[in-house]
PDB file of C-alpha atoms in Angstrom:
ATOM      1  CA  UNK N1023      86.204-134.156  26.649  1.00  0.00           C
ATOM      2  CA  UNK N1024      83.291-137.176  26.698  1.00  0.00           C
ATOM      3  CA  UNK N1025      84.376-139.778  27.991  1.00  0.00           C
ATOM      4  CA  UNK N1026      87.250-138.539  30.013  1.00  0.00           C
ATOM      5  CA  UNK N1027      87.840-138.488  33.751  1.00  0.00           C
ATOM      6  CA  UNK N1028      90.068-135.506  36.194  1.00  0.00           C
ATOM      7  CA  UNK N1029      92.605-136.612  38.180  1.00  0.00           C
ATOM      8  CA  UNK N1030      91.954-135.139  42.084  1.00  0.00           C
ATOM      9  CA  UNK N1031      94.628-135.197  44.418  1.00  0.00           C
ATOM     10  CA  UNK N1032      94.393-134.810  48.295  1.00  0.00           C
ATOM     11  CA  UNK N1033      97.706-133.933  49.660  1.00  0.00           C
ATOM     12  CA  UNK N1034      98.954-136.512  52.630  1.00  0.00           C
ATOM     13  CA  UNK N1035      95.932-138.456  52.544  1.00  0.00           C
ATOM     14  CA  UNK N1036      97.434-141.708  50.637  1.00  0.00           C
ATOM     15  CA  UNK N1037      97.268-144.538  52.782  1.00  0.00           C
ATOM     16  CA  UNK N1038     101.354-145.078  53.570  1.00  0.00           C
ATOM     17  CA  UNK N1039     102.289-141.621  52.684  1.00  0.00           C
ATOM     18  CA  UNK N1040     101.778-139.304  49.961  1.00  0.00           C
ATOM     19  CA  UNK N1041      99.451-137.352  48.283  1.00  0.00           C
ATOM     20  CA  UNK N1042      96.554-139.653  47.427  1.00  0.00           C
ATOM     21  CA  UNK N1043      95.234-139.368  43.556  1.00  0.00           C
ATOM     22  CA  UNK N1044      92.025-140.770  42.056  1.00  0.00           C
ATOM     23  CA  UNK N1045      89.997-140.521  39.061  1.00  0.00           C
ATOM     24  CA  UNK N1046      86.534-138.824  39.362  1.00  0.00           C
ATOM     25  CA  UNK N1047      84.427-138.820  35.863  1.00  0.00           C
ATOM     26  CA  UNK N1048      82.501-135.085  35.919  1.00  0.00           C
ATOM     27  CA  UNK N1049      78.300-136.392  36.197  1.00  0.00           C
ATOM     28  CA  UNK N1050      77.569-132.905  34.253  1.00  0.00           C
ATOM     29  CA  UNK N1051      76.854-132.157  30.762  1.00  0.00           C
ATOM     30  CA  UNK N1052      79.635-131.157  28.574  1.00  0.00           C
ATOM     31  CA  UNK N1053      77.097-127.977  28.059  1.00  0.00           C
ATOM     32  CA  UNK N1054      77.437-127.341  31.252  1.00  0.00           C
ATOM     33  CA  UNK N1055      79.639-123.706  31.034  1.00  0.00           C
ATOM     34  CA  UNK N1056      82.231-122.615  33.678  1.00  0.00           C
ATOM     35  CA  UNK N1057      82.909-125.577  35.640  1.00  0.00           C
ATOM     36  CA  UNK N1058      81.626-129.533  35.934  1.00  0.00           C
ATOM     37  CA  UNK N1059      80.014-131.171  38.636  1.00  0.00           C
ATOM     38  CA  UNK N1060      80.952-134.792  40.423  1.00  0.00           C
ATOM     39  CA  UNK N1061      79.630-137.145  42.107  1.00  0.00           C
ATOM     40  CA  UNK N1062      81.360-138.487  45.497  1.00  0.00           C
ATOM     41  CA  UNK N1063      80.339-141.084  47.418  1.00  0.00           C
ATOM     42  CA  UNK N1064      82.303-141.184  51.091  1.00  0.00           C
ATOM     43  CA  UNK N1065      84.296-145.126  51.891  1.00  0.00           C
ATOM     44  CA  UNK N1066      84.398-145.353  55.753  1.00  0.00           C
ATOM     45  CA  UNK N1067      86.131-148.219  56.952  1.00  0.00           C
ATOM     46  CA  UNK N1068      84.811-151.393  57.509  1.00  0.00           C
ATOM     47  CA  UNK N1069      86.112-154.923  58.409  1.00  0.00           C
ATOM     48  CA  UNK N1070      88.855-156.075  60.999  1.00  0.00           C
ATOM     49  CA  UNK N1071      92.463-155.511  60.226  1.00  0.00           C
ATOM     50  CA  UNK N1072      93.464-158.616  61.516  1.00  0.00           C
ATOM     51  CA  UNK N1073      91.493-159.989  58.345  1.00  0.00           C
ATOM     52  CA  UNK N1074      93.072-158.347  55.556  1.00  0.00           C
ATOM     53  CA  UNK N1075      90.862-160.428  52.786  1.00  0.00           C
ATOM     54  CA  UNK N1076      87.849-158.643  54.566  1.00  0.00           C
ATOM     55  CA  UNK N1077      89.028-155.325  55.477  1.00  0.00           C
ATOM     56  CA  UNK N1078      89.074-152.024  53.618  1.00  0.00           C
ATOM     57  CA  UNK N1079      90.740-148.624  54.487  1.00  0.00           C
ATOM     58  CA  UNK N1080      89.102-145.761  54.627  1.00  0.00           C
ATOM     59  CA  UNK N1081      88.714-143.996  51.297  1.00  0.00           C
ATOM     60  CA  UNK N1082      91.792-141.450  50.925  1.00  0.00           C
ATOM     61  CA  UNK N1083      90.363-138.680  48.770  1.00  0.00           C
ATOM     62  CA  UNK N1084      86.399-139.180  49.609  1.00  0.00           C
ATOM     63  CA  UNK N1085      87.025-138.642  53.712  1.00  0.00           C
ATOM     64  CA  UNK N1086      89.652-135.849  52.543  1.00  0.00           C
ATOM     65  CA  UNK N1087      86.995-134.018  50.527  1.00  0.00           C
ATOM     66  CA  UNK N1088      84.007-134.834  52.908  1.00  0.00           C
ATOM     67  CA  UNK N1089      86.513-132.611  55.331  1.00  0.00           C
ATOM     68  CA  UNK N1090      86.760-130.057  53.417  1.00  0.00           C
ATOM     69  CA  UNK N1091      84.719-126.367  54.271  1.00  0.00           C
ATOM     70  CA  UNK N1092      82.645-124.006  51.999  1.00  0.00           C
ATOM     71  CA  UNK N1093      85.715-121.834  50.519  1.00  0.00           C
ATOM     72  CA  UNK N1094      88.689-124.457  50.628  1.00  0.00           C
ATOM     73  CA  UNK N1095      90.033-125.545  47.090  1.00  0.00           C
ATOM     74  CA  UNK N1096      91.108-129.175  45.452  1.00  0.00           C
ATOM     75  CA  UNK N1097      93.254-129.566  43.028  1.00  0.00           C
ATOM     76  CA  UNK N1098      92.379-131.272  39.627  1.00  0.00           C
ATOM     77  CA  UNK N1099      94.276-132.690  36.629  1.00  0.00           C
ATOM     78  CA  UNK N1100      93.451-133.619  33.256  1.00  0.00           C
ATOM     79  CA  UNK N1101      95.805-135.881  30.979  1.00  0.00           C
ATOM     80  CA  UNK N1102      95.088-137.755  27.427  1.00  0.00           C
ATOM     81  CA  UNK N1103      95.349-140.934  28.809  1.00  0.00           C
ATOM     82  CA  UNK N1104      92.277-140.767  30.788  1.00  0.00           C
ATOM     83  CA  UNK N1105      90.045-140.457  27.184  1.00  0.00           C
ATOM     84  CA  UNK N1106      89.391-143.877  26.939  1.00  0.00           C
ATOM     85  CA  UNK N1107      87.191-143.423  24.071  1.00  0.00           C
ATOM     86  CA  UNK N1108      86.189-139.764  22.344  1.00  0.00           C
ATOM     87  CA  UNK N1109      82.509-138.711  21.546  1.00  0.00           C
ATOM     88  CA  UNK N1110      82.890-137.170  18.228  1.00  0.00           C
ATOM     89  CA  UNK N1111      80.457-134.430  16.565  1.00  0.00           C
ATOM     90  CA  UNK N1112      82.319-131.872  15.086  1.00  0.00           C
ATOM     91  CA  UNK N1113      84.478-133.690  12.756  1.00  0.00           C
ATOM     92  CA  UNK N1114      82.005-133.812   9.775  1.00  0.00           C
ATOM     93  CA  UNK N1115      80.520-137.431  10.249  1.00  0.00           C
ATOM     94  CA  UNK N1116      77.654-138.771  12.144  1.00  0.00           C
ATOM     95  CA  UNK N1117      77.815-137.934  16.233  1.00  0.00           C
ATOM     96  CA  UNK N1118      78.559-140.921  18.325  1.00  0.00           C
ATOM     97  CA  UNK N1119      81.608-142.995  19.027  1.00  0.00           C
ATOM     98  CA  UNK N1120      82.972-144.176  16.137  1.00  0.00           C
ATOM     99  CA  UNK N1121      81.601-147.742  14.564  1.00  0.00           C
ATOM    100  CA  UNK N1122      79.357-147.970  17.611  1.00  0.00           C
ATOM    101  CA  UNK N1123      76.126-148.243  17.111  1.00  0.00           C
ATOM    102  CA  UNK N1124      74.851-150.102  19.821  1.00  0.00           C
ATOM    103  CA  UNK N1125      76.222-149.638  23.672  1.00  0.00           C
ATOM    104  CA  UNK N1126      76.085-152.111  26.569  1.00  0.00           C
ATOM    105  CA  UNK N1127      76.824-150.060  29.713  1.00  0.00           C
ATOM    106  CA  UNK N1128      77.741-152.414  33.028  1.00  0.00           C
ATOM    107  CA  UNK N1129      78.384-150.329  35.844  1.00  0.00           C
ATOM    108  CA  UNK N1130      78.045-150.769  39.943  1.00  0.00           C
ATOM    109  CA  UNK N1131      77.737-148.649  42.244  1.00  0.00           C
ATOM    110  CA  UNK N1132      79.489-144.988  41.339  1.00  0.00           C
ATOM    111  CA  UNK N1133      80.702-146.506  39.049  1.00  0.00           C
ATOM    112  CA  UNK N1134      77.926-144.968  36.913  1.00  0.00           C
ATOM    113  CA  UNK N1135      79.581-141.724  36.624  1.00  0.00           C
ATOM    114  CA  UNK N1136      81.189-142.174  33.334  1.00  0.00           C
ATOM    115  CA  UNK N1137      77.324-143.890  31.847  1.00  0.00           C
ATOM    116  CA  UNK N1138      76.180-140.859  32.664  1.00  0.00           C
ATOM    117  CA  UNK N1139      78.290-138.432  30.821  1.00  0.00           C
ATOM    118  CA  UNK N1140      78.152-141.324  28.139  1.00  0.00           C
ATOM    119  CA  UNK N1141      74.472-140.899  28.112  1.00  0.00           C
ATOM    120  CA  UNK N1142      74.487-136.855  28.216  1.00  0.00           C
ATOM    121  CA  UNK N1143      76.039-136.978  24.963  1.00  0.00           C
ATOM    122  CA  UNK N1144      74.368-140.032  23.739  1.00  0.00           C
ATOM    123  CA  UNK N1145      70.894-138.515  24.287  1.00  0.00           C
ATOM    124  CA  UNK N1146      70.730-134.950  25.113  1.00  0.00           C
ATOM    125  CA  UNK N1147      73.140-133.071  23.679  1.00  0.00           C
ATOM    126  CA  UNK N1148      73.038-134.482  19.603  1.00  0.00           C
ATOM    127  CA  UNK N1149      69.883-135.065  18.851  1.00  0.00           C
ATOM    128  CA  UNK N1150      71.381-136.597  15.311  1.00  0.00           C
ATOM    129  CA  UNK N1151      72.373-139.615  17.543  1.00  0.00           C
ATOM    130  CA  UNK N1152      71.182-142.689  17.154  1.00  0.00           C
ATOM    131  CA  UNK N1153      72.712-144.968  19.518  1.00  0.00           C
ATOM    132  CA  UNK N1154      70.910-147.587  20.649  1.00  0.00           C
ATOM    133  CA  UNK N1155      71.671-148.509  24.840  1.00  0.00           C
ATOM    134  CA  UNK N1156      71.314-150.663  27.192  1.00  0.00           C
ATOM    135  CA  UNK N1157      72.493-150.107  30.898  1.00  0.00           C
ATOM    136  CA  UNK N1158      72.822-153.058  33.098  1.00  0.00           C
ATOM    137  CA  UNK N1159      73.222-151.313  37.011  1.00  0.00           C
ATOM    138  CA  UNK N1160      74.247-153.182  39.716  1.00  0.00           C
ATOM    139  CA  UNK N1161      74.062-151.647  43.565  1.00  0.00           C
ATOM    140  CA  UNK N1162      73.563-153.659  46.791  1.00  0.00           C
ATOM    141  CA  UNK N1163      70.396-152.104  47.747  1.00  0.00           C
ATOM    142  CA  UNK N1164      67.601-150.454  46.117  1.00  0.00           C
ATOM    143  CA  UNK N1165      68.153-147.147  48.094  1.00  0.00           C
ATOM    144  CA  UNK N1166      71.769-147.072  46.807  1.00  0.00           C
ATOM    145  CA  UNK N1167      70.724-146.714  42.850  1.00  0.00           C
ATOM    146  CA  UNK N1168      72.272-143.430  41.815  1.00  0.00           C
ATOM    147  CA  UNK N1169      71.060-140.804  39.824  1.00  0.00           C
ATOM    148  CA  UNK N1170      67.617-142.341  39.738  1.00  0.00           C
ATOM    149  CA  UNK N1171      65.732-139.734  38.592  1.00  0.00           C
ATOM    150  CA  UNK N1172      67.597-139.074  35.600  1.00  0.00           C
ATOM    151  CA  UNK N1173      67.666-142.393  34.353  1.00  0.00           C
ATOM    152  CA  UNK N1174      64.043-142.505  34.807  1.00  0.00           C
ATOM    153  CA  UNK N1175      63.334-139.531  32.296  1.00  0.00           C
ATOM    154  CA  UNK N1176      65.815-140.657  30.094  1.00  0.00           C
ATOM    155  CA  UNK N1177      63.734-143.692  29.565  1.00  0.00           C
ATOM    156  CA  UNK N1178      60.770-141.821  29.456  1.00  0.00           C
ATOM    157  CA  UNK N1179      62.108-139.639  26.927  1.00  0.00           C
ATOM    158  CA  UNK N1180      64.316-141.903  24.814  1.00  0.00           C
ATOM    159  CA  UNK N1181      62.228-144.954  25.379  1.00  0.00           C
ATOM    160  CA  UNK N1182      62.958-146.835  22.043  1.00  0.00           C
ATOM    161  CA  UNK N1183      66.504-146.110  22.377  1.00  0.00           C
ATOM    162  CA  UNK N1184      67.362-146.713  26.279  1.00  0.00           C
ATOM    163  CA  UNK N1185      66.444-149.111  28.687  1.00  0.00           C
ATOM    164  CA  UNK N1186      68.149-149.889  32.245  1.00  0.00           C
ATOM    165  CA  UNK N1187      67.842-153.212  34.159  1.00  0.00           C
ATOM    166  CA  UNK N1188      69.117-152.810  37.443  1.00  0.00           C
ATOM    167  CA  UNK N1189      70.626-155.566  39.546  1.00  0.00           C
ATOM    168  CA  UNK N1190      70.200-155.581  43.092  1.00  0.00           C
ATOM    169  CA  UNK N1191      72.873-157.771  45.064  1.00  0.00           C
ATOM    170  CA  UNK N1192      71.272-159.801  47.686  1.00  0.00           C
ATOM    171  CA  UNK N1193      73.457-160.289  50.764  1.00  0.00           C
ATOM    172  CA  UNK N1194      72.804-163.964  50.433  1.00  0.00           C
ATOM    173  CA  UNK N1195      74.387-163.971  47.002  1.00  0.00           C
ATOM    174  CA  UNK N1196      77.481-165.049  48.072  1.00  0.00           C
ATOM    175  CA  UNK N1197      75.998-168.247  50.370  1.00  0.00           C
ATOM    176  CA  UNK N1198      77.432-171.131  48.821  1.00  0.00           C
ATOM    177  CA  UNK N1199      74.907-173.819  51.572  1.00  0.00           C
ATOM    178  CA  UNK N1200      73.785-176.546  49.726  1.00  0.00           C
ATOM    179  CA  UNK N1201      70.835-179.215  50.605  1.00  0.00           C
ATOM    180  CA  UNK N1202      72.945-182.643  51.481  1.00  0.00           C
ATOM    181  CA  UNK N1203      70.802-184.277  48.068  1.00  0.00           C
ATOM    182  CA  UNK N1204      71.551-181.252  46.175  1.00  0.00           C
ATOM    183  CA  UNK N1205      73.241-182.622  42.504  1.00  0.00           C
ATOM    184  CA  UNK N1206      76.880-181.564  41.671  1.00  0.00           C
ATOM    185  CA  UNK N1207      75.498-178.795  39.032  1.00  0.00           C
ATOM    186  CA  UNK N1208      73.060-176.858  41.531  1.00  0.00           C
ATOM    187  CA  UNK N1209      75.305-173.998  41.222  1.00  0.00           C
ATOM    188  CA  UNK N1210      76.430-170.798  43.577  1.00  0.00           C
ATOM    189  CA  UNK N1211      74.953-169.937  44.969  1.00  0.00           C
ATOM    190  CA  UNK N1212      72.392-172.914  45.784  1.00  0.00           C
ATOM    191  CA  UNK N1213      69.525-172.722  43.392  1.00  0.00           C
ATOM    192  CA  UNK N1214      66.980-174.408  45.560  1.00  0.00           C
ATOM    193  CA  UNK N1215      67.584-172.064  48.702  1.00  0.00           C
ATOM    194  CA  UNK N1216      64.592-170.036  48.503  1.00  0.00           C
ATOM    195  CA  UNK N1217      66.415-166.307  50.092  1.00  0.00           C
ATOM    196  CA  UNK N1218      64.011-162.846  50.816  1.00  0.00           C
ATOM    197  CA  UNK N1219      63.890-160.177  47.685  1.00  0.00           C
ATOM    198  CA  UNK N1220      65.978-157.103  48.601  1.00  0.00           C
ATOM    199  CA  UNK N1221      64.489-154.221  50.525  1.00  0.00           C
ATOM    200  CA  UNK N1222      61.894-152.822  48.178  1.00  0.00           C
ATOM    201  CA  UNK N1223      63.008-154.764  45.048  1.00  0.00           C
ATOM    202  CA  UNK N1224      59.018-154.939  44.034  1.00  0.00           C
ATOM    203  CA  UNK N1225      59.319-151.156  43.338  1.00  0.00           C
ATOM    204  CA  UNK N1226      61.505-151.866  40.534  1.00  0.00           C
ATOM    205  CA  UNK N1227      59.043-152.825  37.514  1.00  0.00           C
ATOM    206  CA  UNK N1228      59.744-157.089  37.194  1.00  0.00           C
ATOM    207  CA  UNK N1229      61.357-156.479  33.773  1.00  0.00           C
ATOM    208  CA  UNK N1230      63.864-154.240  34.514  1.00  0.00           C
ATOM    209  CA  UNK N1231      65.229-156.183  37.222  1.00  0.00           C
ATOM    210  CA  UNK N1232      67.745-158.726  38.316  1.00  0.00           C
ATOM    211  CA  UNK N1233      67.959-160.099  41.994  1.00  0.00           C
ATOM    212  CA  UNK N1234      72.078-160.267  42.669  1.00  0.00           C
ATOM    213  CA  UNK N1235      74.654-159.080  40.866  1.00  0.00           C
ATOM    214  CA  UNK N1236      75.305-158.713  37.058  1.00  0.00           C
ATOM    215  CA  UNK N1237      77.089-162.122  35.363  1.00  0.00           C
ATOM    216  CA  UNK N1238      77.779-163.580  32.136  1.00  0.00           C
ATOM    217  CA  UNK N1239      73.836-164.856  32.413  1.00  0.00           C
ATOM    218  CA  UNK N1240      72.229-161.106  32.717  1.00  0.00           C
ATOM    219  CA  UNK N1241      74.571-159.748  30.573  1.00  0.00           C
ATOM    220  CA  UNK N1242      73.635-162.337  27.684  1.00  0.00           C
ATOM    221  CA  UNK N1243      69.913-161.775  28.639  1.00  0.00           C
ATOM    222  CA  UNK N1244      69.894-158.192  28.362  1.00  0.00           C
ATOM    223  CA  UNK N1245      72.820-157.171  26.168  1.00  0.00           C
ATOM    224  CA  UNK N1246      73.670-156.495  22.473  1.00  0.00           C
ATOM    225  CA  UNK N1247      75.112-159.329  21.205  1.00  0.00           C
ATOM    226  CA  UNK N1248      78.674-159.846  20.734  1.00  0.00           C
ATOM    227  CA  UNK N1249      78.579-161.041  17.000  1.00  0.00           C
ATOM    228  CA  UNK N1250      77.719-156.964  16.376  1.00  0.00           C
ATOM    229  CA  UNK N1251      80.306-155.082  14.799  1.00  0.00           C
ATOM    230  CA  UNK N1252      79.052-152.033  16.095  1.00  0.00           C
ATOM    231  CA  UNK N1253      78.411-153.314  18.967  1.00  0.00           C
ATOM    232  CA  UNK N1254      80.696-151.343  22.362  1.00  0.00           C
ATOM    233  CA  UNK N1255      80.322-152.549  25.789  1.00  0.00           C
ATOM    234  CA  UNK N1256      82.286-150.199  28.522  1.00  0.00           C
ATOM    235  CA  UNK N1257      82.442-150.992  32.077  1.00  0.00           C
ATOM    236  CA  UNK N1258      82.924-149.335  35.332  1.00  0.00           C
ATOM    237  CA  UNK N1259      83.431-150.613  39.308  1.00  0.00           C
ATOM    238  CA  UNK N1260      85.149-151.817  42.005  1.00  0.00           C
ATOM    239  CA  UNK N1261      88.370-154.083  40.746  1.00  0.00           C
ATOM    240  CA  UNK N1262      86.197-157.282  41.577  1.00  0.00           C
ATOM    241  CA  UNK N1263      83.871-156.071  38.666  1.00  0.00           C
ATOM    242  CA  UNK N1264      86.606-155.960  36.326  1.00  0.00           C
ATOM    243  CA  UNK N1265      87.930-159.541  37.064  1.00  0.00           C
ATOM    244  CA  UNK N1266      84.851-160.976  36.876  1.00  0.00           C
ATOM    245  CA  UNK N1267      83.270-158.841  33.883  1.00  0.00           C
ATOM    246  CA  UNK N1268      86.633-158.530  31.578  1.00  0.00           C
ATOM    247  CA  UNK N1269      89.680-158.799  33.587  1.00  0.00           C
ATOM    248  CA  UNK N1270      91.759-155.712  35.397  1.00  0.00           C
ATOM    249  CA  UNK N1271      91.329-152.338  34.599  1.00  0.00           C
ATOM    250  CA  UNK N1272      94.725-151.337  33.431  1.00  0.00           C
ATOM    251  CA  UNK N1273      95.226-154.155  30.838  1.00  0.00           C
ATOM    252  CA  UNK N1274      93.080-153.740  27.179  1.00  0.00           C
ATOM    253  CA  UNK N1275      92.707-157.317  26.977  1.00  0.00           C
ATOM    254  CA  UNK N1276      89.950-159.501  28.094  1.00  0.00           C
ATOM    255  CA  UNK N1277      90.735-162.047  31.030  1.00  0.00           C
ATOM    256  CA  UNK N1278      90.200-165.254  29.347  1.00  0.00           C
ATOM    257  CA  UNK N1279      87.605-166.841  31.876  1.00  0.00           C
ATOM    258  CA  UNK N1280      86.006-163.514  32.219  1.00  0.00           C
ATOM    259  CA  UNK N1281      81.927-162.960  31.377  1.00  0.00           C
ATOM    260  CA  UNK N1282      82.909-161.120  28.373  1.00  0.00           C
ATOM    261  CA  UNK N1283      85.577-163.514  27.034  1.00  0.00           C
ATOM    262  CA  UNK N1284      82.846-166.036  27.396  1.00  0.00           C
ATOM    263  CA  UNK N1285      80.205-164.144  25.086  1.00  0.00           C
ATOM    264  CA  UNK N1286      82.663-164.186  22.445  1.00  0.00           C
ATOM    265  CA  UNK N1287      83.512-160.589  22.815  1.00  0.00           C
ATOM    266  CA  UNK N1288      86.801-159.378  21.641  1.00  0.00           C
ATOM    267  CA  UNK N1289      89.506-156.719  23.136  1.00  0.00           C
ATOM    268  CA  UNK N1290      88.422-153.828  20.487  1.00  0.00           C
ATOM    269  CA  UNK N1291      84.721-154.055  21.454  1.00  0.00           C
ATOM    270  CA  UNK N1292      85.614-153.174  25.490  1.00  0.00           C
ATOM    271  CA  UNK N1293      86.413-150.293  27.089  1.00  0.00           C
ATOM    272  CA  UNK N1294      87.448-150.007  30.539  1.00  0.00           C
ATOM    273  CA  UNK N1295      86.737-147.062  32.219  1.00  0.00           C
TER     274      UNK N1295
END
């Protein structure tokens, strides 16, 4: 069902012990027959152990399934909890999610799996749909933008409907260096540090960009606004995305502090993928 993820497990893989389980959202078209496609992406290690606030493990399931050979089988499970929010268009009324007409899609990284099965629906597969979205796509480099192609013809093809500004994190967004006459206000990171564009950020068309990574500001700029009844914003990342964006994942509420707490936004307008 749209949107809904599968649970894959990889037996012994979970890092203390276990069998590790994660939640993959299928990239494929809910008209695709006999079977779904996903979209991986494989977390090697990085960091030093000694510094845990820097270091992350290898990822369980991705390095399990990167190991596996042509033939060898994974095992998959679906439960209701992971339908965060149903697609209807069988039930008689207009297709779409209900008393949305108007989406604001933040996602990083892979976390753009569950946009695009959002968007399958959205665009392709009903053509009574109206929906009006906006995606605002955050990766760390230009090369690293996912399923580029296909959100290029969906723009093409839905171009009063869809548009997608992507957001390309700078390594230097995090540099907090400020000039010694800098005023208290100059902000973080320093606003008069003049740092390089991203790696081949001038391919990306100047209004459907964002140098460093998507805040409170872009997501005012470019999103619906939150006074919109029918207005749904659903977001998908790392768990630092979902502190700063709208607080954790499994909670419903909205961190107060958060970008999206800050817009005005309320609990019923957000879903967490």
């Amino acid at each position: 069902p749209v949107c809904g993820c599968l649970l894959m497990r990889a037996p012994d893989c979970e890092h203390g012990g276990g069998d590790a389980v994660r939640p993959y959202t299928p990239v494929s078209s809910s008209n695709f027959e006999n079977g779904f496609e996903i979209m991986l992406k494989l977390y090697e290690e990085w960091g030093d152990k000694r510094h845990l606030h820097s270091y992350c493990p290898p990822g369980a399931v991705s390095n399990h399934v990167f190991g596996l050979k042509v033939g060898d089988s994974v095992d998959f499970k679906h439960i209701a909890a992971n339908v965060k929010i149903p697609y209807y268009h069988t039930d008689g009324s207009p297709p779409g999610f209900k008393g949305a007409n108007r989406l604001t899609l933040i996602a990083v990284g892979v976390g753009i799996a569950p946009m695009i099965q959002v968007l399958h629906e959205v665009l392709d597969n009903n053509e009574d749909d109206t929906t009006e979205v906006v995606l605002l796509y955050g990766n760390r480099t230009v090369d690293d933008i996912l399923m580029a192609d296909l959100l290029n013809r969906w723009e093409r093809d839905y171009a009063s409907r869809f548009r997608v500004i992507h957001h390309i994190g700078s390594r230097y967004q995090n540099v907090l260096m400020h000039f010694d006459d800098c005023p208290k206000d100059c902000g973080k990171p320093c606003k008069r540090r003049k740092f390089p564009d991203p790696v081949n950020f001038d391919q990306i068309p100047v209004e459907k960009r964002e140098r460093g990574w998507i805040s409170e500001e872009t997501i005012a700029k470019h999103g619906f606004p939150a006074d919109d009844p029918t207005h749904r914003v659903m977001v998908c990342g790392l768990p630092n995305v979902y502190r700063t964006i709208c607080g954790p994942r499994g909670t419903k509420d909205l961190a107060p502090g958060s970008a999206l707490a800050n817009l005005g936004f309320t609990k019923e307008q957000v879903v967490k993928f």
